[in-house]
Coordinates of C-alpha atoms and ligand atoms in Angstrom, one line a residue:
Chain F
X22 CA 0.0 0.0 0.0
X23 CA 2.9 2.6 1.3
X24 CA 4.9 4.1 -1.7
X25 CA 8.5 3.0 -2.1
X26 CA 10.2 5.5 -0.2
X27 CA 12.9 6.2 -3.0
X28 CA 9.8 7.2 -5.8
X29 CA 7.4 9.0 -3.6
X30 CA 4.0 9.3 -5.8
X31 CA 2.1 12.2 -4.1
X32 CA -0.7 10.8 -1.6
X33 CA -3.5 12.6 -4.0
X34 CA -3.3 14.6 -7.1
X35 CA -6.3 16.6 -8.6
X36 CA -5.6 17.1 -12.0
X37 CA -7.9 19.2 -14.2
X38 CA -11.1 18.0 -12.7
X39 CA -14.2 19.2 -14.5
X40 CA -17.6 18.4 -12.5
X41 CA -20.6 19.4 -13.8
X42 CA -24.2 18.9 -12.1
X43 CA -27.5 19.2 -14.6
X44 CA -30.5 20.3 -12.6
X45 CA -33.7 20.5 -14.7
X46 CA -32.0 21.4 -17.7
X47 CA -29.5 24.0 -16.8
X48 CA -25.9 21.9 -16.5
X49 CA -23.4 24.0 -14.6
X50 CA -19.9 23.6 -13.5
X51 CA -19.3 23.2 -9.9
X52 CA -15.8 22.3 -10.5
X53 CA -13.8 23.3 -13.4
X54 CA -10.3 23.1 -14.3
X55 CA -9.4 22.4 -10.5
X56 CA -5.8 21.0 -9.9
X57 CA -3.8 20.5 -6.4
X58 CA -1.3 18.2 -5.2
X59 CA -0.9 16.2 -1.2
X60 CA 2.2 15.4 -0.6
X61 CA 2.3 12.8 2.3
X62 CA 1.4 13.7 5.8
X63 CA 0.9 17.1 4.5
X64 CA -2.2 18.8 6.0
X65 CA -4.6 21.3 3.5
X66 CA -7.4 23.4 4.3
X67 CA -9.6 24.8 1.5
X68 CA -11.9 27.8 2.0
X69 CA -14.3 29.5 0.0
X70 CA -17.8 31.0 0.1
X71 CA -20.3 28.8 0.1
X72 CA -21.2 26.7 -3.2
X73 CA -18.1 27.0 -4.4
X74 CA -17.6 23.2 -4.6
X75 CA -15.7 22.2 -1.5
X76 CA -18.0 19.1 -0.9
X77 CA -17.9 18.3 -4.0
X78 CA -14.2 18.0 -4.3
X79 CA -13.8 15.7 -1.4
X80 CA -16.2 13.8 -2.8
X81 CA -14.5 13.3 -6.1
X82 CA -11.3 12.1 -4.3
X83 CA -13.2 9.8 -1.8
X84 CA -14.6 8.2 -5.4
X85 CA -18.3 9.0 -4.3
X86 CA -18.8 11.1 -7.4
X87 CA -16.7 10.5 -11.3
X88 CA -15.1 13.6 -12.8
X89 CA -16.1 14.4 -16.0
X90 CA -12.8 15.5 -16.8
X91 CA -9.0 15.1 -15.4
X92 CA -8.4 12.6 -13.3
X93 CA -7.6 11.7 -9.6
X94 CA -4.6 9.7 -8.2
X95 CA -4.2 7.9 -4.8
X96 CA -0.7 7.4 -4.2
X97 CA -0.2 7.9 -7.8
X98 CA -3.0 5.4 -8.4
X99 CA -5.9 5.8 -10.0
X100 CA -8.7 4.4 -7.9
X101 CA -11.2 1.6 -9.4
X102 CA -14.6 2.9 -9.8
X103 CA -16.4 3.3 -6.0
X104 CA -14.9 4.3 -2.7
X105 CA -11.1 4.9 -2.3
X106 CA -9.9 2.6 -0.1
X107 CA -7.7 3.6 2.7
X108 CA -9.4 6.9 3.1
X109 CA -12.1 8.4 5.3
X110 CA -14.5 11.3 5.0
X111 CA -16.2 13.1 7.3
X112 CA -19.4 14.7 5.8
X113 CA -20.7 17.8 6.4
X114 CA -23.6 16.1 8.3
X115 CA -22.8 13.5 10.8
X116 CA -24.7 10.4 9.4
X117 CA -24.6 8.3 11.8
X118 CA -26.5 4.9 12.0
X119 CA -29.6 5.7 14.0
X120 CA -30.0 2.4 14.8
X121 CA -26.6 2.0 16.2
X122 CA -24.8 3.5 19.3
X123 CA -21.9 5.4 19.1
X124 CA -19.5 2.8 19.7
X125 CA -21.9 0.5 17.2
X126 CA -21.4 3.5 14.4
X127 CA -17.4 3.6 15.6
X128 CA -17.0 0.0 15.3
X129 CA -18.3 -0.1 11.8
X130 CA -15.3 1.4 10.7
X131 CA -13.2 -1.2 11.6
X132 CA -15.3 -4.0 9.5
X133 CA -13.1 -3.9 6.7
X134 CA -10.0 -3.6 8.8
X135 CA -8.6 -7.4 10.4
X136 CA -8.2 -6.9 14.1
X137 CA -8.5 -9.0 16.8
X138 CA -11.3 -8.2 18.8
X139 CA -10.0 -7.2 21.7
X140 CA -8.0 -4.9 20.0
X141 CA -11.1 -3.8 18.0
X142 CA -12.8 -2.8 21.5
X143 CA -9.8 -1.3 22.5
X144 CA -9.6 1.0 19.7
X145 CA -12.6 2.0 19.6
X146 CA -12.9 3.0 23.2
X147 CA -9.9 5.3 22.2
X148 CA -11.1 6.9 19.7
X149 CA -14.5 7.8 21.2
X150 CA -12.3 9.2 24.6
X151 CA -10.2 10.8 21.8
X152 CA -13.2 13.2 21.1
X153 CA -14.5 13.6 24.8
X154 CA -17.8 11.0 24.3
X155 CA -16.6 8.2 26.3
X156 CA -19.3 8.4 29.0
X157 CA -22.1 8.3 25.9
X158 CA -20.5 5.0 24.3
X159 CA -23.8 3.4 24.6
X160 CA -25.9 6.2 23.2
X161 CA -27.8 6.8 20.4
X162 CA -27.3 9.4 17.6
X163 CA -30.6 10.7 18.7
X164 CA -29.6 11.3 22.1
X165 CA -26.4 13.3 21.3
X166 CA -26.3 17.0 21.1
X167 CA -25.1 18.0 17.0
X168 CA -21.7 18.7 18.2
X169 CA -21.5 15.8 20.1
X170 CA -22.6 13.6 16.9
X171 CA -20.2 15.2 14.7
X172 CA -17.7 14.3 17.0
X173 CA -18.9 10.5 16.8
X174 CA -18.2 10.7 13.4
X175 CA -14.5 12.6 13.8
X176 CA -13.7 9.5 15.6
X177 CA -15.3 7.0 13.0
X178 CA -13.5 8.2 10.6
X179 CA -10.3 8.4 12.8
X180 CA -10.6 4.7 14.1
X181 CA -9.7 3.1 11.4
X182 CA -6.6 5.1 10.7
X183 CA -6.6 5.8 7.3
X184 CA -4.0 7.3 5.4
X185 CA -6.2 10.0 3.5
X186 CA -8.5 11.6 5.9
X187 CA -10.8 13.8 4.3
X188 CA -13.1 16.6 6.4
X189 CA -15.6 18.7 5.4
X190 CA -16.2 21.3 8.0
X191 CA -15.7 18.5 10.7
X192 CA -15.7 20.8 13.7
X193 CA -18.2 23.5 12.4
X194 CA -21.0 22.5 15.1
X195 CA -18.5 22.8 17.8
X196 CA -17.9 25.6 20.6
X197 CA -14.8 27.4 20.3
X198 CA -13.5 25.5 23.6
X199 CA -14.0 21.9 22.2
X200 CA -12.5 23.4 18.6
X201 CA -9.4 24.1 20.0
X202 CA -9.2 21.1 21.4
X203 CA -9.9 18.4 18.9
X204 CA -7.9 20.7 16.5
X205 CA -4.6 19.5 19.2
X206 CA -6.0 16.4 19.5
X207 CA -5.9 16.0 15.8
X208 CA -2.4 17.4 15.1
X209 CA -1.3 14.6 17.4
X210 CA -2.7 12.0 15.2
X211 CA -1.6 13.5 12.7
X212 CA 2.4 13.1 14.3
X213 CA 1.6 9.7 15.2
X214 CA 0.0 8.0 12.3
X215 CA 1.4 10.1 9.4
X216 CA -1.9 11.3 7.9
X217 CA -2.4 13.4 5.3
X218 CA -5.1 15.2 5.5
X219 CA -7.4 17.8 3.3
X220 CA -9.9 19.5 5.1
X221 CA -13.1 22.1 4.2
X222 CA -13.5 24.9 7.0
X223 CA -14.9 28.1 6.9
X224 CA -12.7 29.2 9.9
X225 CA -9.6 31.0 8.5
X226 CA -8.1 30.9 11.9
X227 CA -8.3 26.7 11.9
X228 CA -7.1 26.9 8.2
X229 CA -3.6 28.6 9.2
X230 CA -3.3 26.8 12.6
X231 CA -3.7 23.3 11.3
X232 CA -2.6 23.3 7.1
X233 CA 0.9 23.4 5.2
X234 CA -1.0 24.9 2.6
X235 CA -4.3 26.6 2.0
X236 CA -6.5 26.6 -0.8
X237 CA -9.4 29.7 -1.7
X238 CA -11.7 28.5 -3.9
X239 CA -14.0 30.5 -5.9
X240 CA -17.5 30.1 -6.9
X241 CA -19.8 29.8 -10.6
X242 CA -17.2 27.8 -11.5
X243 CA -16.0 26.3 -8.4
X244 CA -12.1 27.0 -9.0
X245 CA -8.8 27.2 -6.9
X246 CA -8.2 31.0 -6.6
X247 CA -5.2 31.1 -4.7
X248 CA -2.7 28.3 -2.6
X249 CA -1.7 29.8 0.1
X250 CA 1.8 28.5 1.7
X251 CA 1.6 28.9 5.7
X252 CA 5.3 28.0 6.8
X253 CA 4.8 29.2 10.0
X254 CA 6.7 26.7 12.7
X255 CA 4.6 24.3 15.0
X256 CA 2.9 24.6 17.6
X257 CA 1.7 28.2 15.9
X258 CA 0.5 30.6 18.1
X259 CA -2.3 32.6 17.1
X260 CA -1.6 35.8 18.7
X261 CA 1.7 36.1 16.8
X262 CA 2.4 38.8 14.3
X263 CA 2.8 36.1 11.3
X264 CA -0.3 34.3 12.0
X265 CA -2.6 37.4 12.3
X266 CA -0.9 38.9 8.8
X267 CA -1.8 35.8 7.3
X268 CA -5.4 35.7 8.3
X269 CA -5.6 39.2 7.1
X270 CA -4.1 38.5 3.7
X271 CA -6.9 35.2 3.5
X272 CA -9.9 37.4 4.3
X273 CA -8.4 39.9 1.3
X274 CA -8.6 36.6 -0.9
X275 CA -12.0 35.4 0.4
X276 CA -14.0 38.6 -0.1
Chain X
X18 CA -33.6 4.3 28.8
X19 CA -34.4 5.2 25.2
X20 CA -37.1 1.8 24.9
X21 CA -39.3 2.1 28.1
X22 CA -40.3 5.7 26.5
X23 CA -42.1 3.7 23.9
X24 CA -43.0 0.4 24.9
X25 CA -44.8 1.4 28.0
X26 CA -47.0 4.0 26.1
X27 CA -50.3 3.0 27.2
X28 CA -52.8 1.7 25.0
X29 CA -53.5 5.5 23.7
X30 CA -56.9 6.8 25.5
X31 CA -58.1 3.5 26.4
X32 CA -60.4 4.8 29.4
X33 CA -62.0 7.1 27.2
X34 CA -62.2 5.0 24.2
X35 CA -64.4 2.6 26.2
X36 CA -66.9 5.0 27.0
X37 CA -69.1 4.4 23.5
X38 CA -68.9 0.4 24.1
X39 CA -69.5 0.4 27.7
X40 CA -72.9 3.1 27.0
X41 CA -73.9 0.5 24.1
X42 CA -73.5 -2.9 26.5
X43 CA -75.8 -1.0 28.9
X44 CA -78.6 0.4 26.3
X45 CA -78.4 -3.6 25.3
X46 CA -79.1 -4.9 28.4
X47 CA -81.6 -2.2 29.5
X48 CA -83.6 -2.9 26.2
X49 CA -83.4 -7.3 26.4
X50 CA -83.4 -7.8 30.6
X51 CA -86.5 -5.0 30.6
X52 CA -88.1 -7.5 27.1
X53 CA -88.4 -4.0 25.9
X54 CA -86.8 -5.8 22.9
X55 CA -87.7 -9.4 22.5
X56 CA -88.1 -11.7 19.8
X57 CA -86.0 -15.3 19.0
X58 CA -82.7 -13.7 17.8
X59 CA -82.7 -11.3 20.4
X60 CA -80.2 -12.2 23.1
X61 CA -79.0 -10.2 26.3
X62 CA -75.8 -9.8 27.8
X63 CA -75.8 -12.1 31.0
X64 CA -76.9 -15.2 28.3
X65 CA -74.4 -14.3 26.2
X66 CA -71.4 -13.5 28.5
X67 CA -72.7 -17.2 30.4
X68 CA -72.0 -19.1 26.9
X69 CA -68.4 -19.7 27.1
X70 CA -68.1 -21.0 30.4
X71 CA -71.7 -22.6 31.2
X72 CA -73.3 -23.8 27.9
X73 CA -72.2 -27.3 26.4
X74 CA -72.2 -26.3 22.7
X75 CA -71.1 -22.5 24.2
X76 CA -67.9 -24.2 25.7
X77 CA -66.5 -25.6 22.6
X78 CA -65.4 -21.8 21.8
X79 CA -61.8 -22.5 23.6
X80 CA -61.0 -24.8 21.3
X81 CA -62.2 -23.0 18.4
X82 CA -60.4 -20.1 19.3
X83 CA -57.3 -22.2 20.0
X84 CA -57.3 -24.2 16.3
X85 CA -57.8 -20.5 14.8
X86 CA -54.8 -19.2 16.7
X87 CA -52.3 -22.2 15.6
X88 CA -54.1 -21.5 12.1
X89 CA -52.5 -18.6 11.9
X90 CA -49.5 -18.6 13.5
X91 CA -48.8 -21.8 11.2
X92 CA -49.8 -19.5 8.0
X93 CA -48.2 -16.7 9.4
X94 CA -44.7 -18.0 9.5
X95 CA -45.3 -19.5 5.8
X96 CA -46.6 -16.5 4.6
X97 CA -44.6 -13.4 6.2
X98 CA -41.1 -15.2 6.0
X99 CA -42.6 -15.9 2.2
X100 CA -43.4 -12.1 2.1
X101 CA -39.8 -10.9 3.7
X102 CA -37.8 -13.0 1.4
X103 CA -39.8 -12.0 -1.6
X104 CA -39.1 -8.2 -0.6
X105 CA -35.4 -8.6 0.2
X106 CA -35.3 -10.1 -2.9
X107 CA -36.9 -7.8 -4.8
X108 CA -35.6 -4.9 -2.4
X109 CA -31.5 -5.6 -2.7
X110 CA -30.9 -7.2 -6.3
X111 CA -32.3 -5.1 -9.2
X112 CA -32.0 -7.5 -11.4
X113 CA -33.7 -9.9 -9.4
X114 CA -36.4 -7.2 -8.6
X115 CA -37.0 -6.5 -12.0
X116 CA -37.5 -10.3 -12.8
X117 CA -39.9 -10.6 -9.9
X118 CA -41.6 -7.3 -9.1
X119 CA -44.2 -7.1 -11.9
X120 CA -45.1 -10.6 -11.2
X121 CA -46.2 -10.0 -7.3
X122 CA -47.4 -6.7 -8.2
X123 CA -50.2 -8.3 -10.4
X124 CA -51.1 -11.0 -8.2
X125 CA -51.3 -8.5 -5.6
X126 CA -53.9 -6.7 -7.6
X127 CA -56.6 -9.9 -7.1
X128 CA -59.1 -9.3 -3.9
X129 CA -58.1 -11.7 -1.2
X130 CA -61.3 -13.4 -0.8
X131 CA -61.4 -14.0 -4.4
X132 CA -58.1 -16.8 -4.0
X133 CA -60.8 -19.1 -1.9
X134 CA -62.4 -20.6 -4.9
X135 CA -59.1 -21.0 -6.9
X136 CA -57.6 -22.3 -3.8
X137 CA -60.3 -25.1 -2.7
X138 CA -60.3 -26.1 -6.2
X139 CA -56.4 -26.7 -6.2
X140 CA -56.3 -27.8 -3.0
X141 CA -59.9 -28.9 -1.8
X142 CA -61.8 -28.4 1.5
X143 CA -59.5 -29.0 3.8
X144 CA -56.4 -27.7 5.6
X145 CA -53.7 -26.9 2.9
X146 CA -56.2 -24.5 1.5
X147 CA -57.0 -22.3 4.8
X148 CA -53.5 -22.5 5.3
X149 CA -52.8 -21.3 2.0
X150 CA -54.9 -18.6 2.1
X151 CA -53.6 -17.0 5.3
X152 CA -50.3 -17.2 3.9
X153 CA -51.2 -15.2 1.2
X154 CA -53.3 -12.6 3.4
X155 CA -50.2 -12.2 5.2
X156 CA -47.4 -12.4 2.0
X157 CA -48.3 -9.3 0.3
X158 CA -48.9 -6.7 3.2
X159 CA -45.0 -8.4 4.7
X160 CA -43.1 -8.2 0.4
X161 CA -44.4 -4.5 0.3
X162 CA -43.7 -3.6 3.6
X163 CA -40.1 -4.9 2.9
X164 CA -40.0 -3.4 -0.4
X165 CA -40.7 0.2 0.2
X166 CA -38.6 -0.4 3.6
X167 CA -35.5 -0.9 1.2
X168 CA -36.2 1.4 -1.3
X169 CA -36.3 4.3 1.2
X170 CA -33.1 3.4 3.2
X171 CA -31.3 6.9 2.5
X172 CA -28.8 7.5 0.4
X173 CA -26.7 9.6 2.2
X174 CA -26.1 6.2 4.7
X175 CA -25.8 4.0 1.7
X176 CA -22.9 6.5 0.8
X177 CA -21.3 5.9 4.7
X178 CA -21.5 1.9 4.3
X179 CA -19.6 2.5 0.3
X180 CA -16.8 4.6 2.5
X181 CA -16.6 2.4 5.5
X182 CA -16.0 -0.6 2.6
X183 CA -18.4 -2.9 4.3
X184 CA -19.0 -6.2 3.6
X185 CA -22.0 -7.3 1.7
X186 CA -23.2 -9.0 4.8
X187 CA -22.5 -6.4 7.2
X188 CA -24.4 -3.8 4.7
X189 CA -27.5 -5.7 5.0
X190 CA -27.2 -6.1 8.8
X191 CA -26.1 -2.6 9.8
X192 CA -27.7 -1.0 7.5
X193 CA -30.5 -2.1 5.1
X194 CA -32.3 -4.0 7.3
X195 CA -32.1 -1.8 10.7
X196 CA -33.3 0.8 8.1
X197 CA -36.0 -1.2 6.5
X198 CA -37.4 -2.5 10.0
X199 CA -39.9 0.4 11.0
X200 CA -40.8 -0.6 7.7
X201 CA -41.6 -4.7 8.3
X202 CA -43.2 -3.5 11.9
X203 CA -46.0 -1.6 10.0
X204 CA -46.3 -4.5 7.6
X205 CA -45.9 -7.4 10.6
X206 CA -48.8 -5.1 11.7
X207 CA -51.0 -5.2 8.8
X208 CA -50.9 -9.1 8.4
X209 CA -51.4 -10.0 11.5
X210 CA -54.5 -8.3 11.2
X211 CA -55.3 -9.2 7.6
X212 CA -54.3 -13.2 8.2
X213 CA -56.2 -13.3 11.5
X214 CA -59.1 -11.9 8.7
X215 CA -58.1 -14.2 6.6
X216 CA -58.3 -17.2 9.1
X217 CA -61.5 -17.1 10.4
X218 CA -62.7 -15.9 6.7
X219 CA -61.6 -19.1 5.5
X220 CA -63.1 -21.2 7.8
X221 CA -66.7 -19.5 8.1
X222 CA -66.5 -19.8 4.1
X223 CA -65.3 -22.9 3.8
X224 CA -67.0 -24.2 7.0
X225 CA -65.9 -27.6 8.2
X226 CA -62.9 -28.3 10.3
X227 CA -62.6 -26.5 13.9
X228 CA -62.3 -22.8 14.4
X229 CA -63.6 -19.8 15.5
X230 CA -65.2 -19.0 11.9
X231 CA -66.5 -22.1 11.4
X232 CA -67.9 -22.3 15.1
X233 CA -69.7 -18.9 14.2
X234 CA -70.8 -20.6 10.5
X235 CA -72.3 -23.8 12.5
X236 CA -73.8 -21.1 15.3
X237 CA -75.4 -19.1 13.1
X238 CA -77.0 -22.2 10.9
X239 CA -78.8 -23.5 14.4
X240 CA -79.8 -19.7 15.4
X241 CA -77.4 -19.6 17.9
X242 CA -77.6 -15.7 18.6
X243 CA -75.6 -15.7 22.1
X244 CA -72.9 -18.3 20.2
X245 CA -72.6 -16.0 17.2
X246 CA -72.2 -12.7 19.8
X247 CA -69.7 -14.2 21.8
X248 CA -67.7 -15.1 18.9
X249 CA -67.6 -11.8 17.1
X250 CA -66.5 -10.4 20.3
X251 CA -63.9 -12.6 20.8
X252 CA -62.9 -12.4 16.6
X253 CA -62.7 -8.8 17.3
X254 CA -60.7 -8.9 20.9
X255 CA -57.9 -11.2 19.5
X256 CA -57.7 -8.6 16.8
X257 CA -57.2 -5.7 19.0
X258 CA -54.9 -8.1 21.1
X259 CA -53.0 -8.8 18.0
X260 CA -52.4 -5.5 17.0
X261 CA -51.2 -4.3 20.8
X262 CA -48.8 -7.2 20.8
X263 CA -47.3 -6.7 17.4
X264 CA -47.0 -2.6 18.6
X265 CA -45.4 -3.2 21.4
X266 CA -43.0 -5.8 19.8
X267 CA -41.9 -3.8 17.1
X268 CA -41.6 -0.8 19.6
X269 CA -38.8 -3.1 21.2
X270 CA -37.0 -3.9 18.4
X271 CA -36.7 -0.4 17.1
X272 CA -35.5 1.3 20.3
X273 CA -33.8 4.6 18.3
X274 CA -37.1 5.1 17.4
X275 CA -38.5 6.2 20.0
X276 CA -38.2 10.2 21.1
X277 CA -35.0 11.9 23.0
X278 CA -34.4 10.9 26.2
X279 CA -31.7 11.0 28.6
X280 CA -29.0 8.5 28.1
Ligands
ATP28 N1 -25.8 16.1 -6.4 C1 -25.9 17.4 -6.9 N2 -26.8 17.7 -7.8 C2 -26.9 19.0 -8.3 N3 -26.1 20.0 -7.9 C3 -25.2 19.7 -6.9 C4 -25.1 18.4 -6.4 N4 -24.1 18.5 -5.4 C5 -23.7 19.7 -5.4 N5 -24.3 20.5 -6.3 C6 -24.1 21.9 -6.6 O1 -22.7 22.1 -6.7 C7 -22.3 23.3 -6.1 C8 -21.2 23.1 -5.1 O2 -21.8 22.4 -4.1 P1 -20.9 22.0 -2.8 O3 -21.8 21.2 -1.9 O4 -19.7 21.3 -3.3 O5 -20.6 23.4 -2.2 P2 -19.7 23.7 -0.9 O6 -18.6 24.6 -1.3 O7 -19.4 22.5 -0.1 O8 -20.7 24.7 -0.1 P3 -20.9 24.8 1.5 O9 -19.8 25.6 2.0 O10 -22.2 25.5 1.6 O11 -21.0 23.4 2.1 C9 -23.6 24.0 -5.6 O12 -24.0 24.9 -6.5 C10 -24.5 22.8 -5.5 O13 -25.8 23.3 -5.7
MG29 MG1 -20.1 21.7 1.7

């Protein structure tokens, strides 16, 4: 699965990806010409006003929708039709299993995955502590508060420890507290488990505190306007004078 | 916790809901104990609440009411797993749906009572055709039930199970069936009422053998007013019992149904 070390094929590549949606009988483009690069364990935000094709783009690299032009690569491969494997999205809504509690909607993750089962629990118990639910293992989606279920499915898509881990907005229902702290919680998995990780946020602040680079997207078509390098050293402070001339220069970009 | 929310909802405004019935008993029994109303169908409550227990021919109700109930449980079984199958056929392989679907649609189409003839000429007078017959009262409400269960199992989880890569087997387990099971309750509901229908139709049609419908057939043909009362009452009480149970049941088995509550 890992790339020879000596021949390193990016972890994803975009490459002149077209998407086009036909509703009624007007056909749009809510991706055109878009084109971006992961290097391993590199970490990318993309912002952009809404409808400007965020979702849409991690759903093209998590195979749940076909371009209809250009091509994307995992680890230089091109996936088969359906689902990337070794990669994990979470959506913009939490979609759970109502039927299942939130270690029975963790768990699932780890279906395709061989572990013995005691390692299987054990994992999942992490992951749930990981994002501060471990005293509502046994609860159902319906029981949780919404930030409380999109943190279920932070750690369902965590559990499983993929190599690609795709977020769209992942900690948008949460209080500024709780954000700060899964966003440390998930640049330590991201040291430990090598992840790389592209991630949709409307928070310009998260964008520069967790990403390498970040992406501004524009709308009607949904394009990249602008890649954005942060280079600021880790862990980033976001009082310094670096960090707030950043955020400036983003907002310039964004409006 | 999140099932006792549902499962111990009572029987929804049973106190009040008795109020009509209870006001009709007693206009009955004013008008026959007074002979206001009199003639040799008229009966009055006391006679007929005595028939069960102290009337020879009365008695013989029990085991009526028993050979109806294996009746359909027996056709139930047949019919409903029949019905399921049919609509996780139908409901998880197109191909197979396609084949299949217009097929049951049709038949479904033909009014139940109309199978009895076709069915005691295949099958004659006797048990095999009853049986038959609830089966079918029960197959189609359980094959739609299942159908539209499936077909409604949302999209946006069907993209989750595609991500999470699972299994075919774990697909249908965690996901299309959990989905499709408020579904199958409302259907379970529907045929137990239409097969206990259907059981006691086919045996007051086709008359011979024990049961409740034939007991009420055989009442009827000797004037048996009191006999015929008690049994409609009792037809309609293992109805309403029928319907509580299966409630209840599928309450149970679909726990995240049920509204918010503290975990
Ligand atoms: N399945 C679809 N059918 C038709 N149009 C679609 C579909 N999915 C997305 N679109 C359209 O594509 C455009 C981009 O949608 P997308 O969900 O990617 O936006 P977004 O950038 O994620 O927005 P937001 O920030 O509000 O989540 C929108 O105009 C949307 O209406
Ligand atoms: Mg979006």
């Amino acid at each position: 699965m890992t790339p020879v070390q000596s021949s390193p094929a990016p972890s994803l590549a975009i490459e002149n990806v077209r998407k086009t949606f036909t509703v009624e009988t007007r056909t749009f483009a809510a991706l055109d010409d878009v084109s971006l690069t992961l290097r391993h364990n590199e970490i990318v935000s993309i912002l952009g006003p809404s409808g400007c094709g965020k979702s849409t783009l991690l759903r093209l690299v998590a195979g749940l929708e076909t371009p209809d032009a250009g091509a994307l690569f995992i680890n230089g491969r091109r996936p088969v039709a359906g689902p990337a494997r070794d990669c994990a999205i979470v959506f913009q809504d939490h979609r759970l299993f109502p039927w299942l509690t939130v270690s029975g909607n963790v768990d699932l993750a780890l279906d395709s995955c061989r572990l013995a089962p005691a390692e299987r629990r054990e994992r999942v118990r992490r992951y749930i502590a990981l994002v501060g639910l471990g005293s509502f293992a046994s609860a159902y989606p319906r029981q949780l508060s919404g930030g409380m279920a999109q943190r279920a499915a932070i750690a369902r898509a965590l559990v499983a420890e993929p190599a690609l881990l795709l977020m769209d907005e992942p900690f948008g229902a949460l209080d500024s507290l709780l954000r700060t702290r899964l966003q440390g919680e998930l640049l330590d998995i991201w040291e430990r488990n090598r992840v790389t990780i592209l991630l949709v946020t409307h928070d310009v602040e998260e964008a520069i505190y967790l990403s390498d680079r970040v992406v501004v997207m524009q709308p009607n078509p949904g394009r990249i306007r602008a890649v954005v390098d942060v280079g600021l050293p880790r862990p980033r402070q976001r009082e310094e004078t670096a960090f707030i001339a950043l955020r400036k220069s983003l907002l310039e970009l964004l409006s | 916790m999140a099932e006792q929310a549902s499962s111990s909802l009572p029987p929804a405004g049973f106190p009040r809901g008795a109020v009509i019935p209870a006001a009709l008993v007693v206009l009955w029994a004013a008008l026959t104990e007074t002979g206001l109303w009199h003639g040799p169908l008229v009966v009055s409550p006391s006679q007929v609440l005595a028939v069960p227990f102290l009337d020879a021919s009365g008695r013989e109700i029990w085991a009526g009411v028993g050979a109806s109930l294996l009746r359909l449980a027996a056709g139930t079984a047949i019919g409903a797993a029949a019905g399921l199958a049919a609509g996780l056929f139908v409901g998880m392989s197109r191909r197979g749906g396609l084949a299949l679907s217009p097929t049951l649609h049709t038949l479904r189409q033909i009014a139940l009572f109309a199978w009895i003839p076709l069915l005691t000429s295949w099958f004659g007078n006797g048990e095999a055709t009853k049986l038959c017959f609830v089966a079918i009262s029960t197959f189609f409400p359980l094959f739609l039930a299942t159908e539209q269960g499936l077909r409604t199992v949302p999209a946006t989880l069907r993209e989750v199970a595609g991500v999470l890569h699972l299994s075919r087997r774990r697909t249908i387990t965690a996901l299309l069936l959990p989905a499709a099971l408020p579904s199958i309750g409302v259907g379970v509901q529907i045929a137990l009422i239409s097969a206990w229908i259907g059981t006691v139709g086919a045996e007051y049609a086709i008359g011979n053998g024990r049961g409740l419908g034939s007991y009420i057939a055989s009442a009827r043909d000797q004037f048996r007013m009191d006999i015929v009362i008690v049994g409609v009452a009792v037809l309609a009480a293992v109805g309403a019992g029928l319907h509580y149970l299966s409630r209840a049941a599928i309450a149970r088995l679909t726990p995240w149904n049920s509204p918010r509550s503290s975990a």
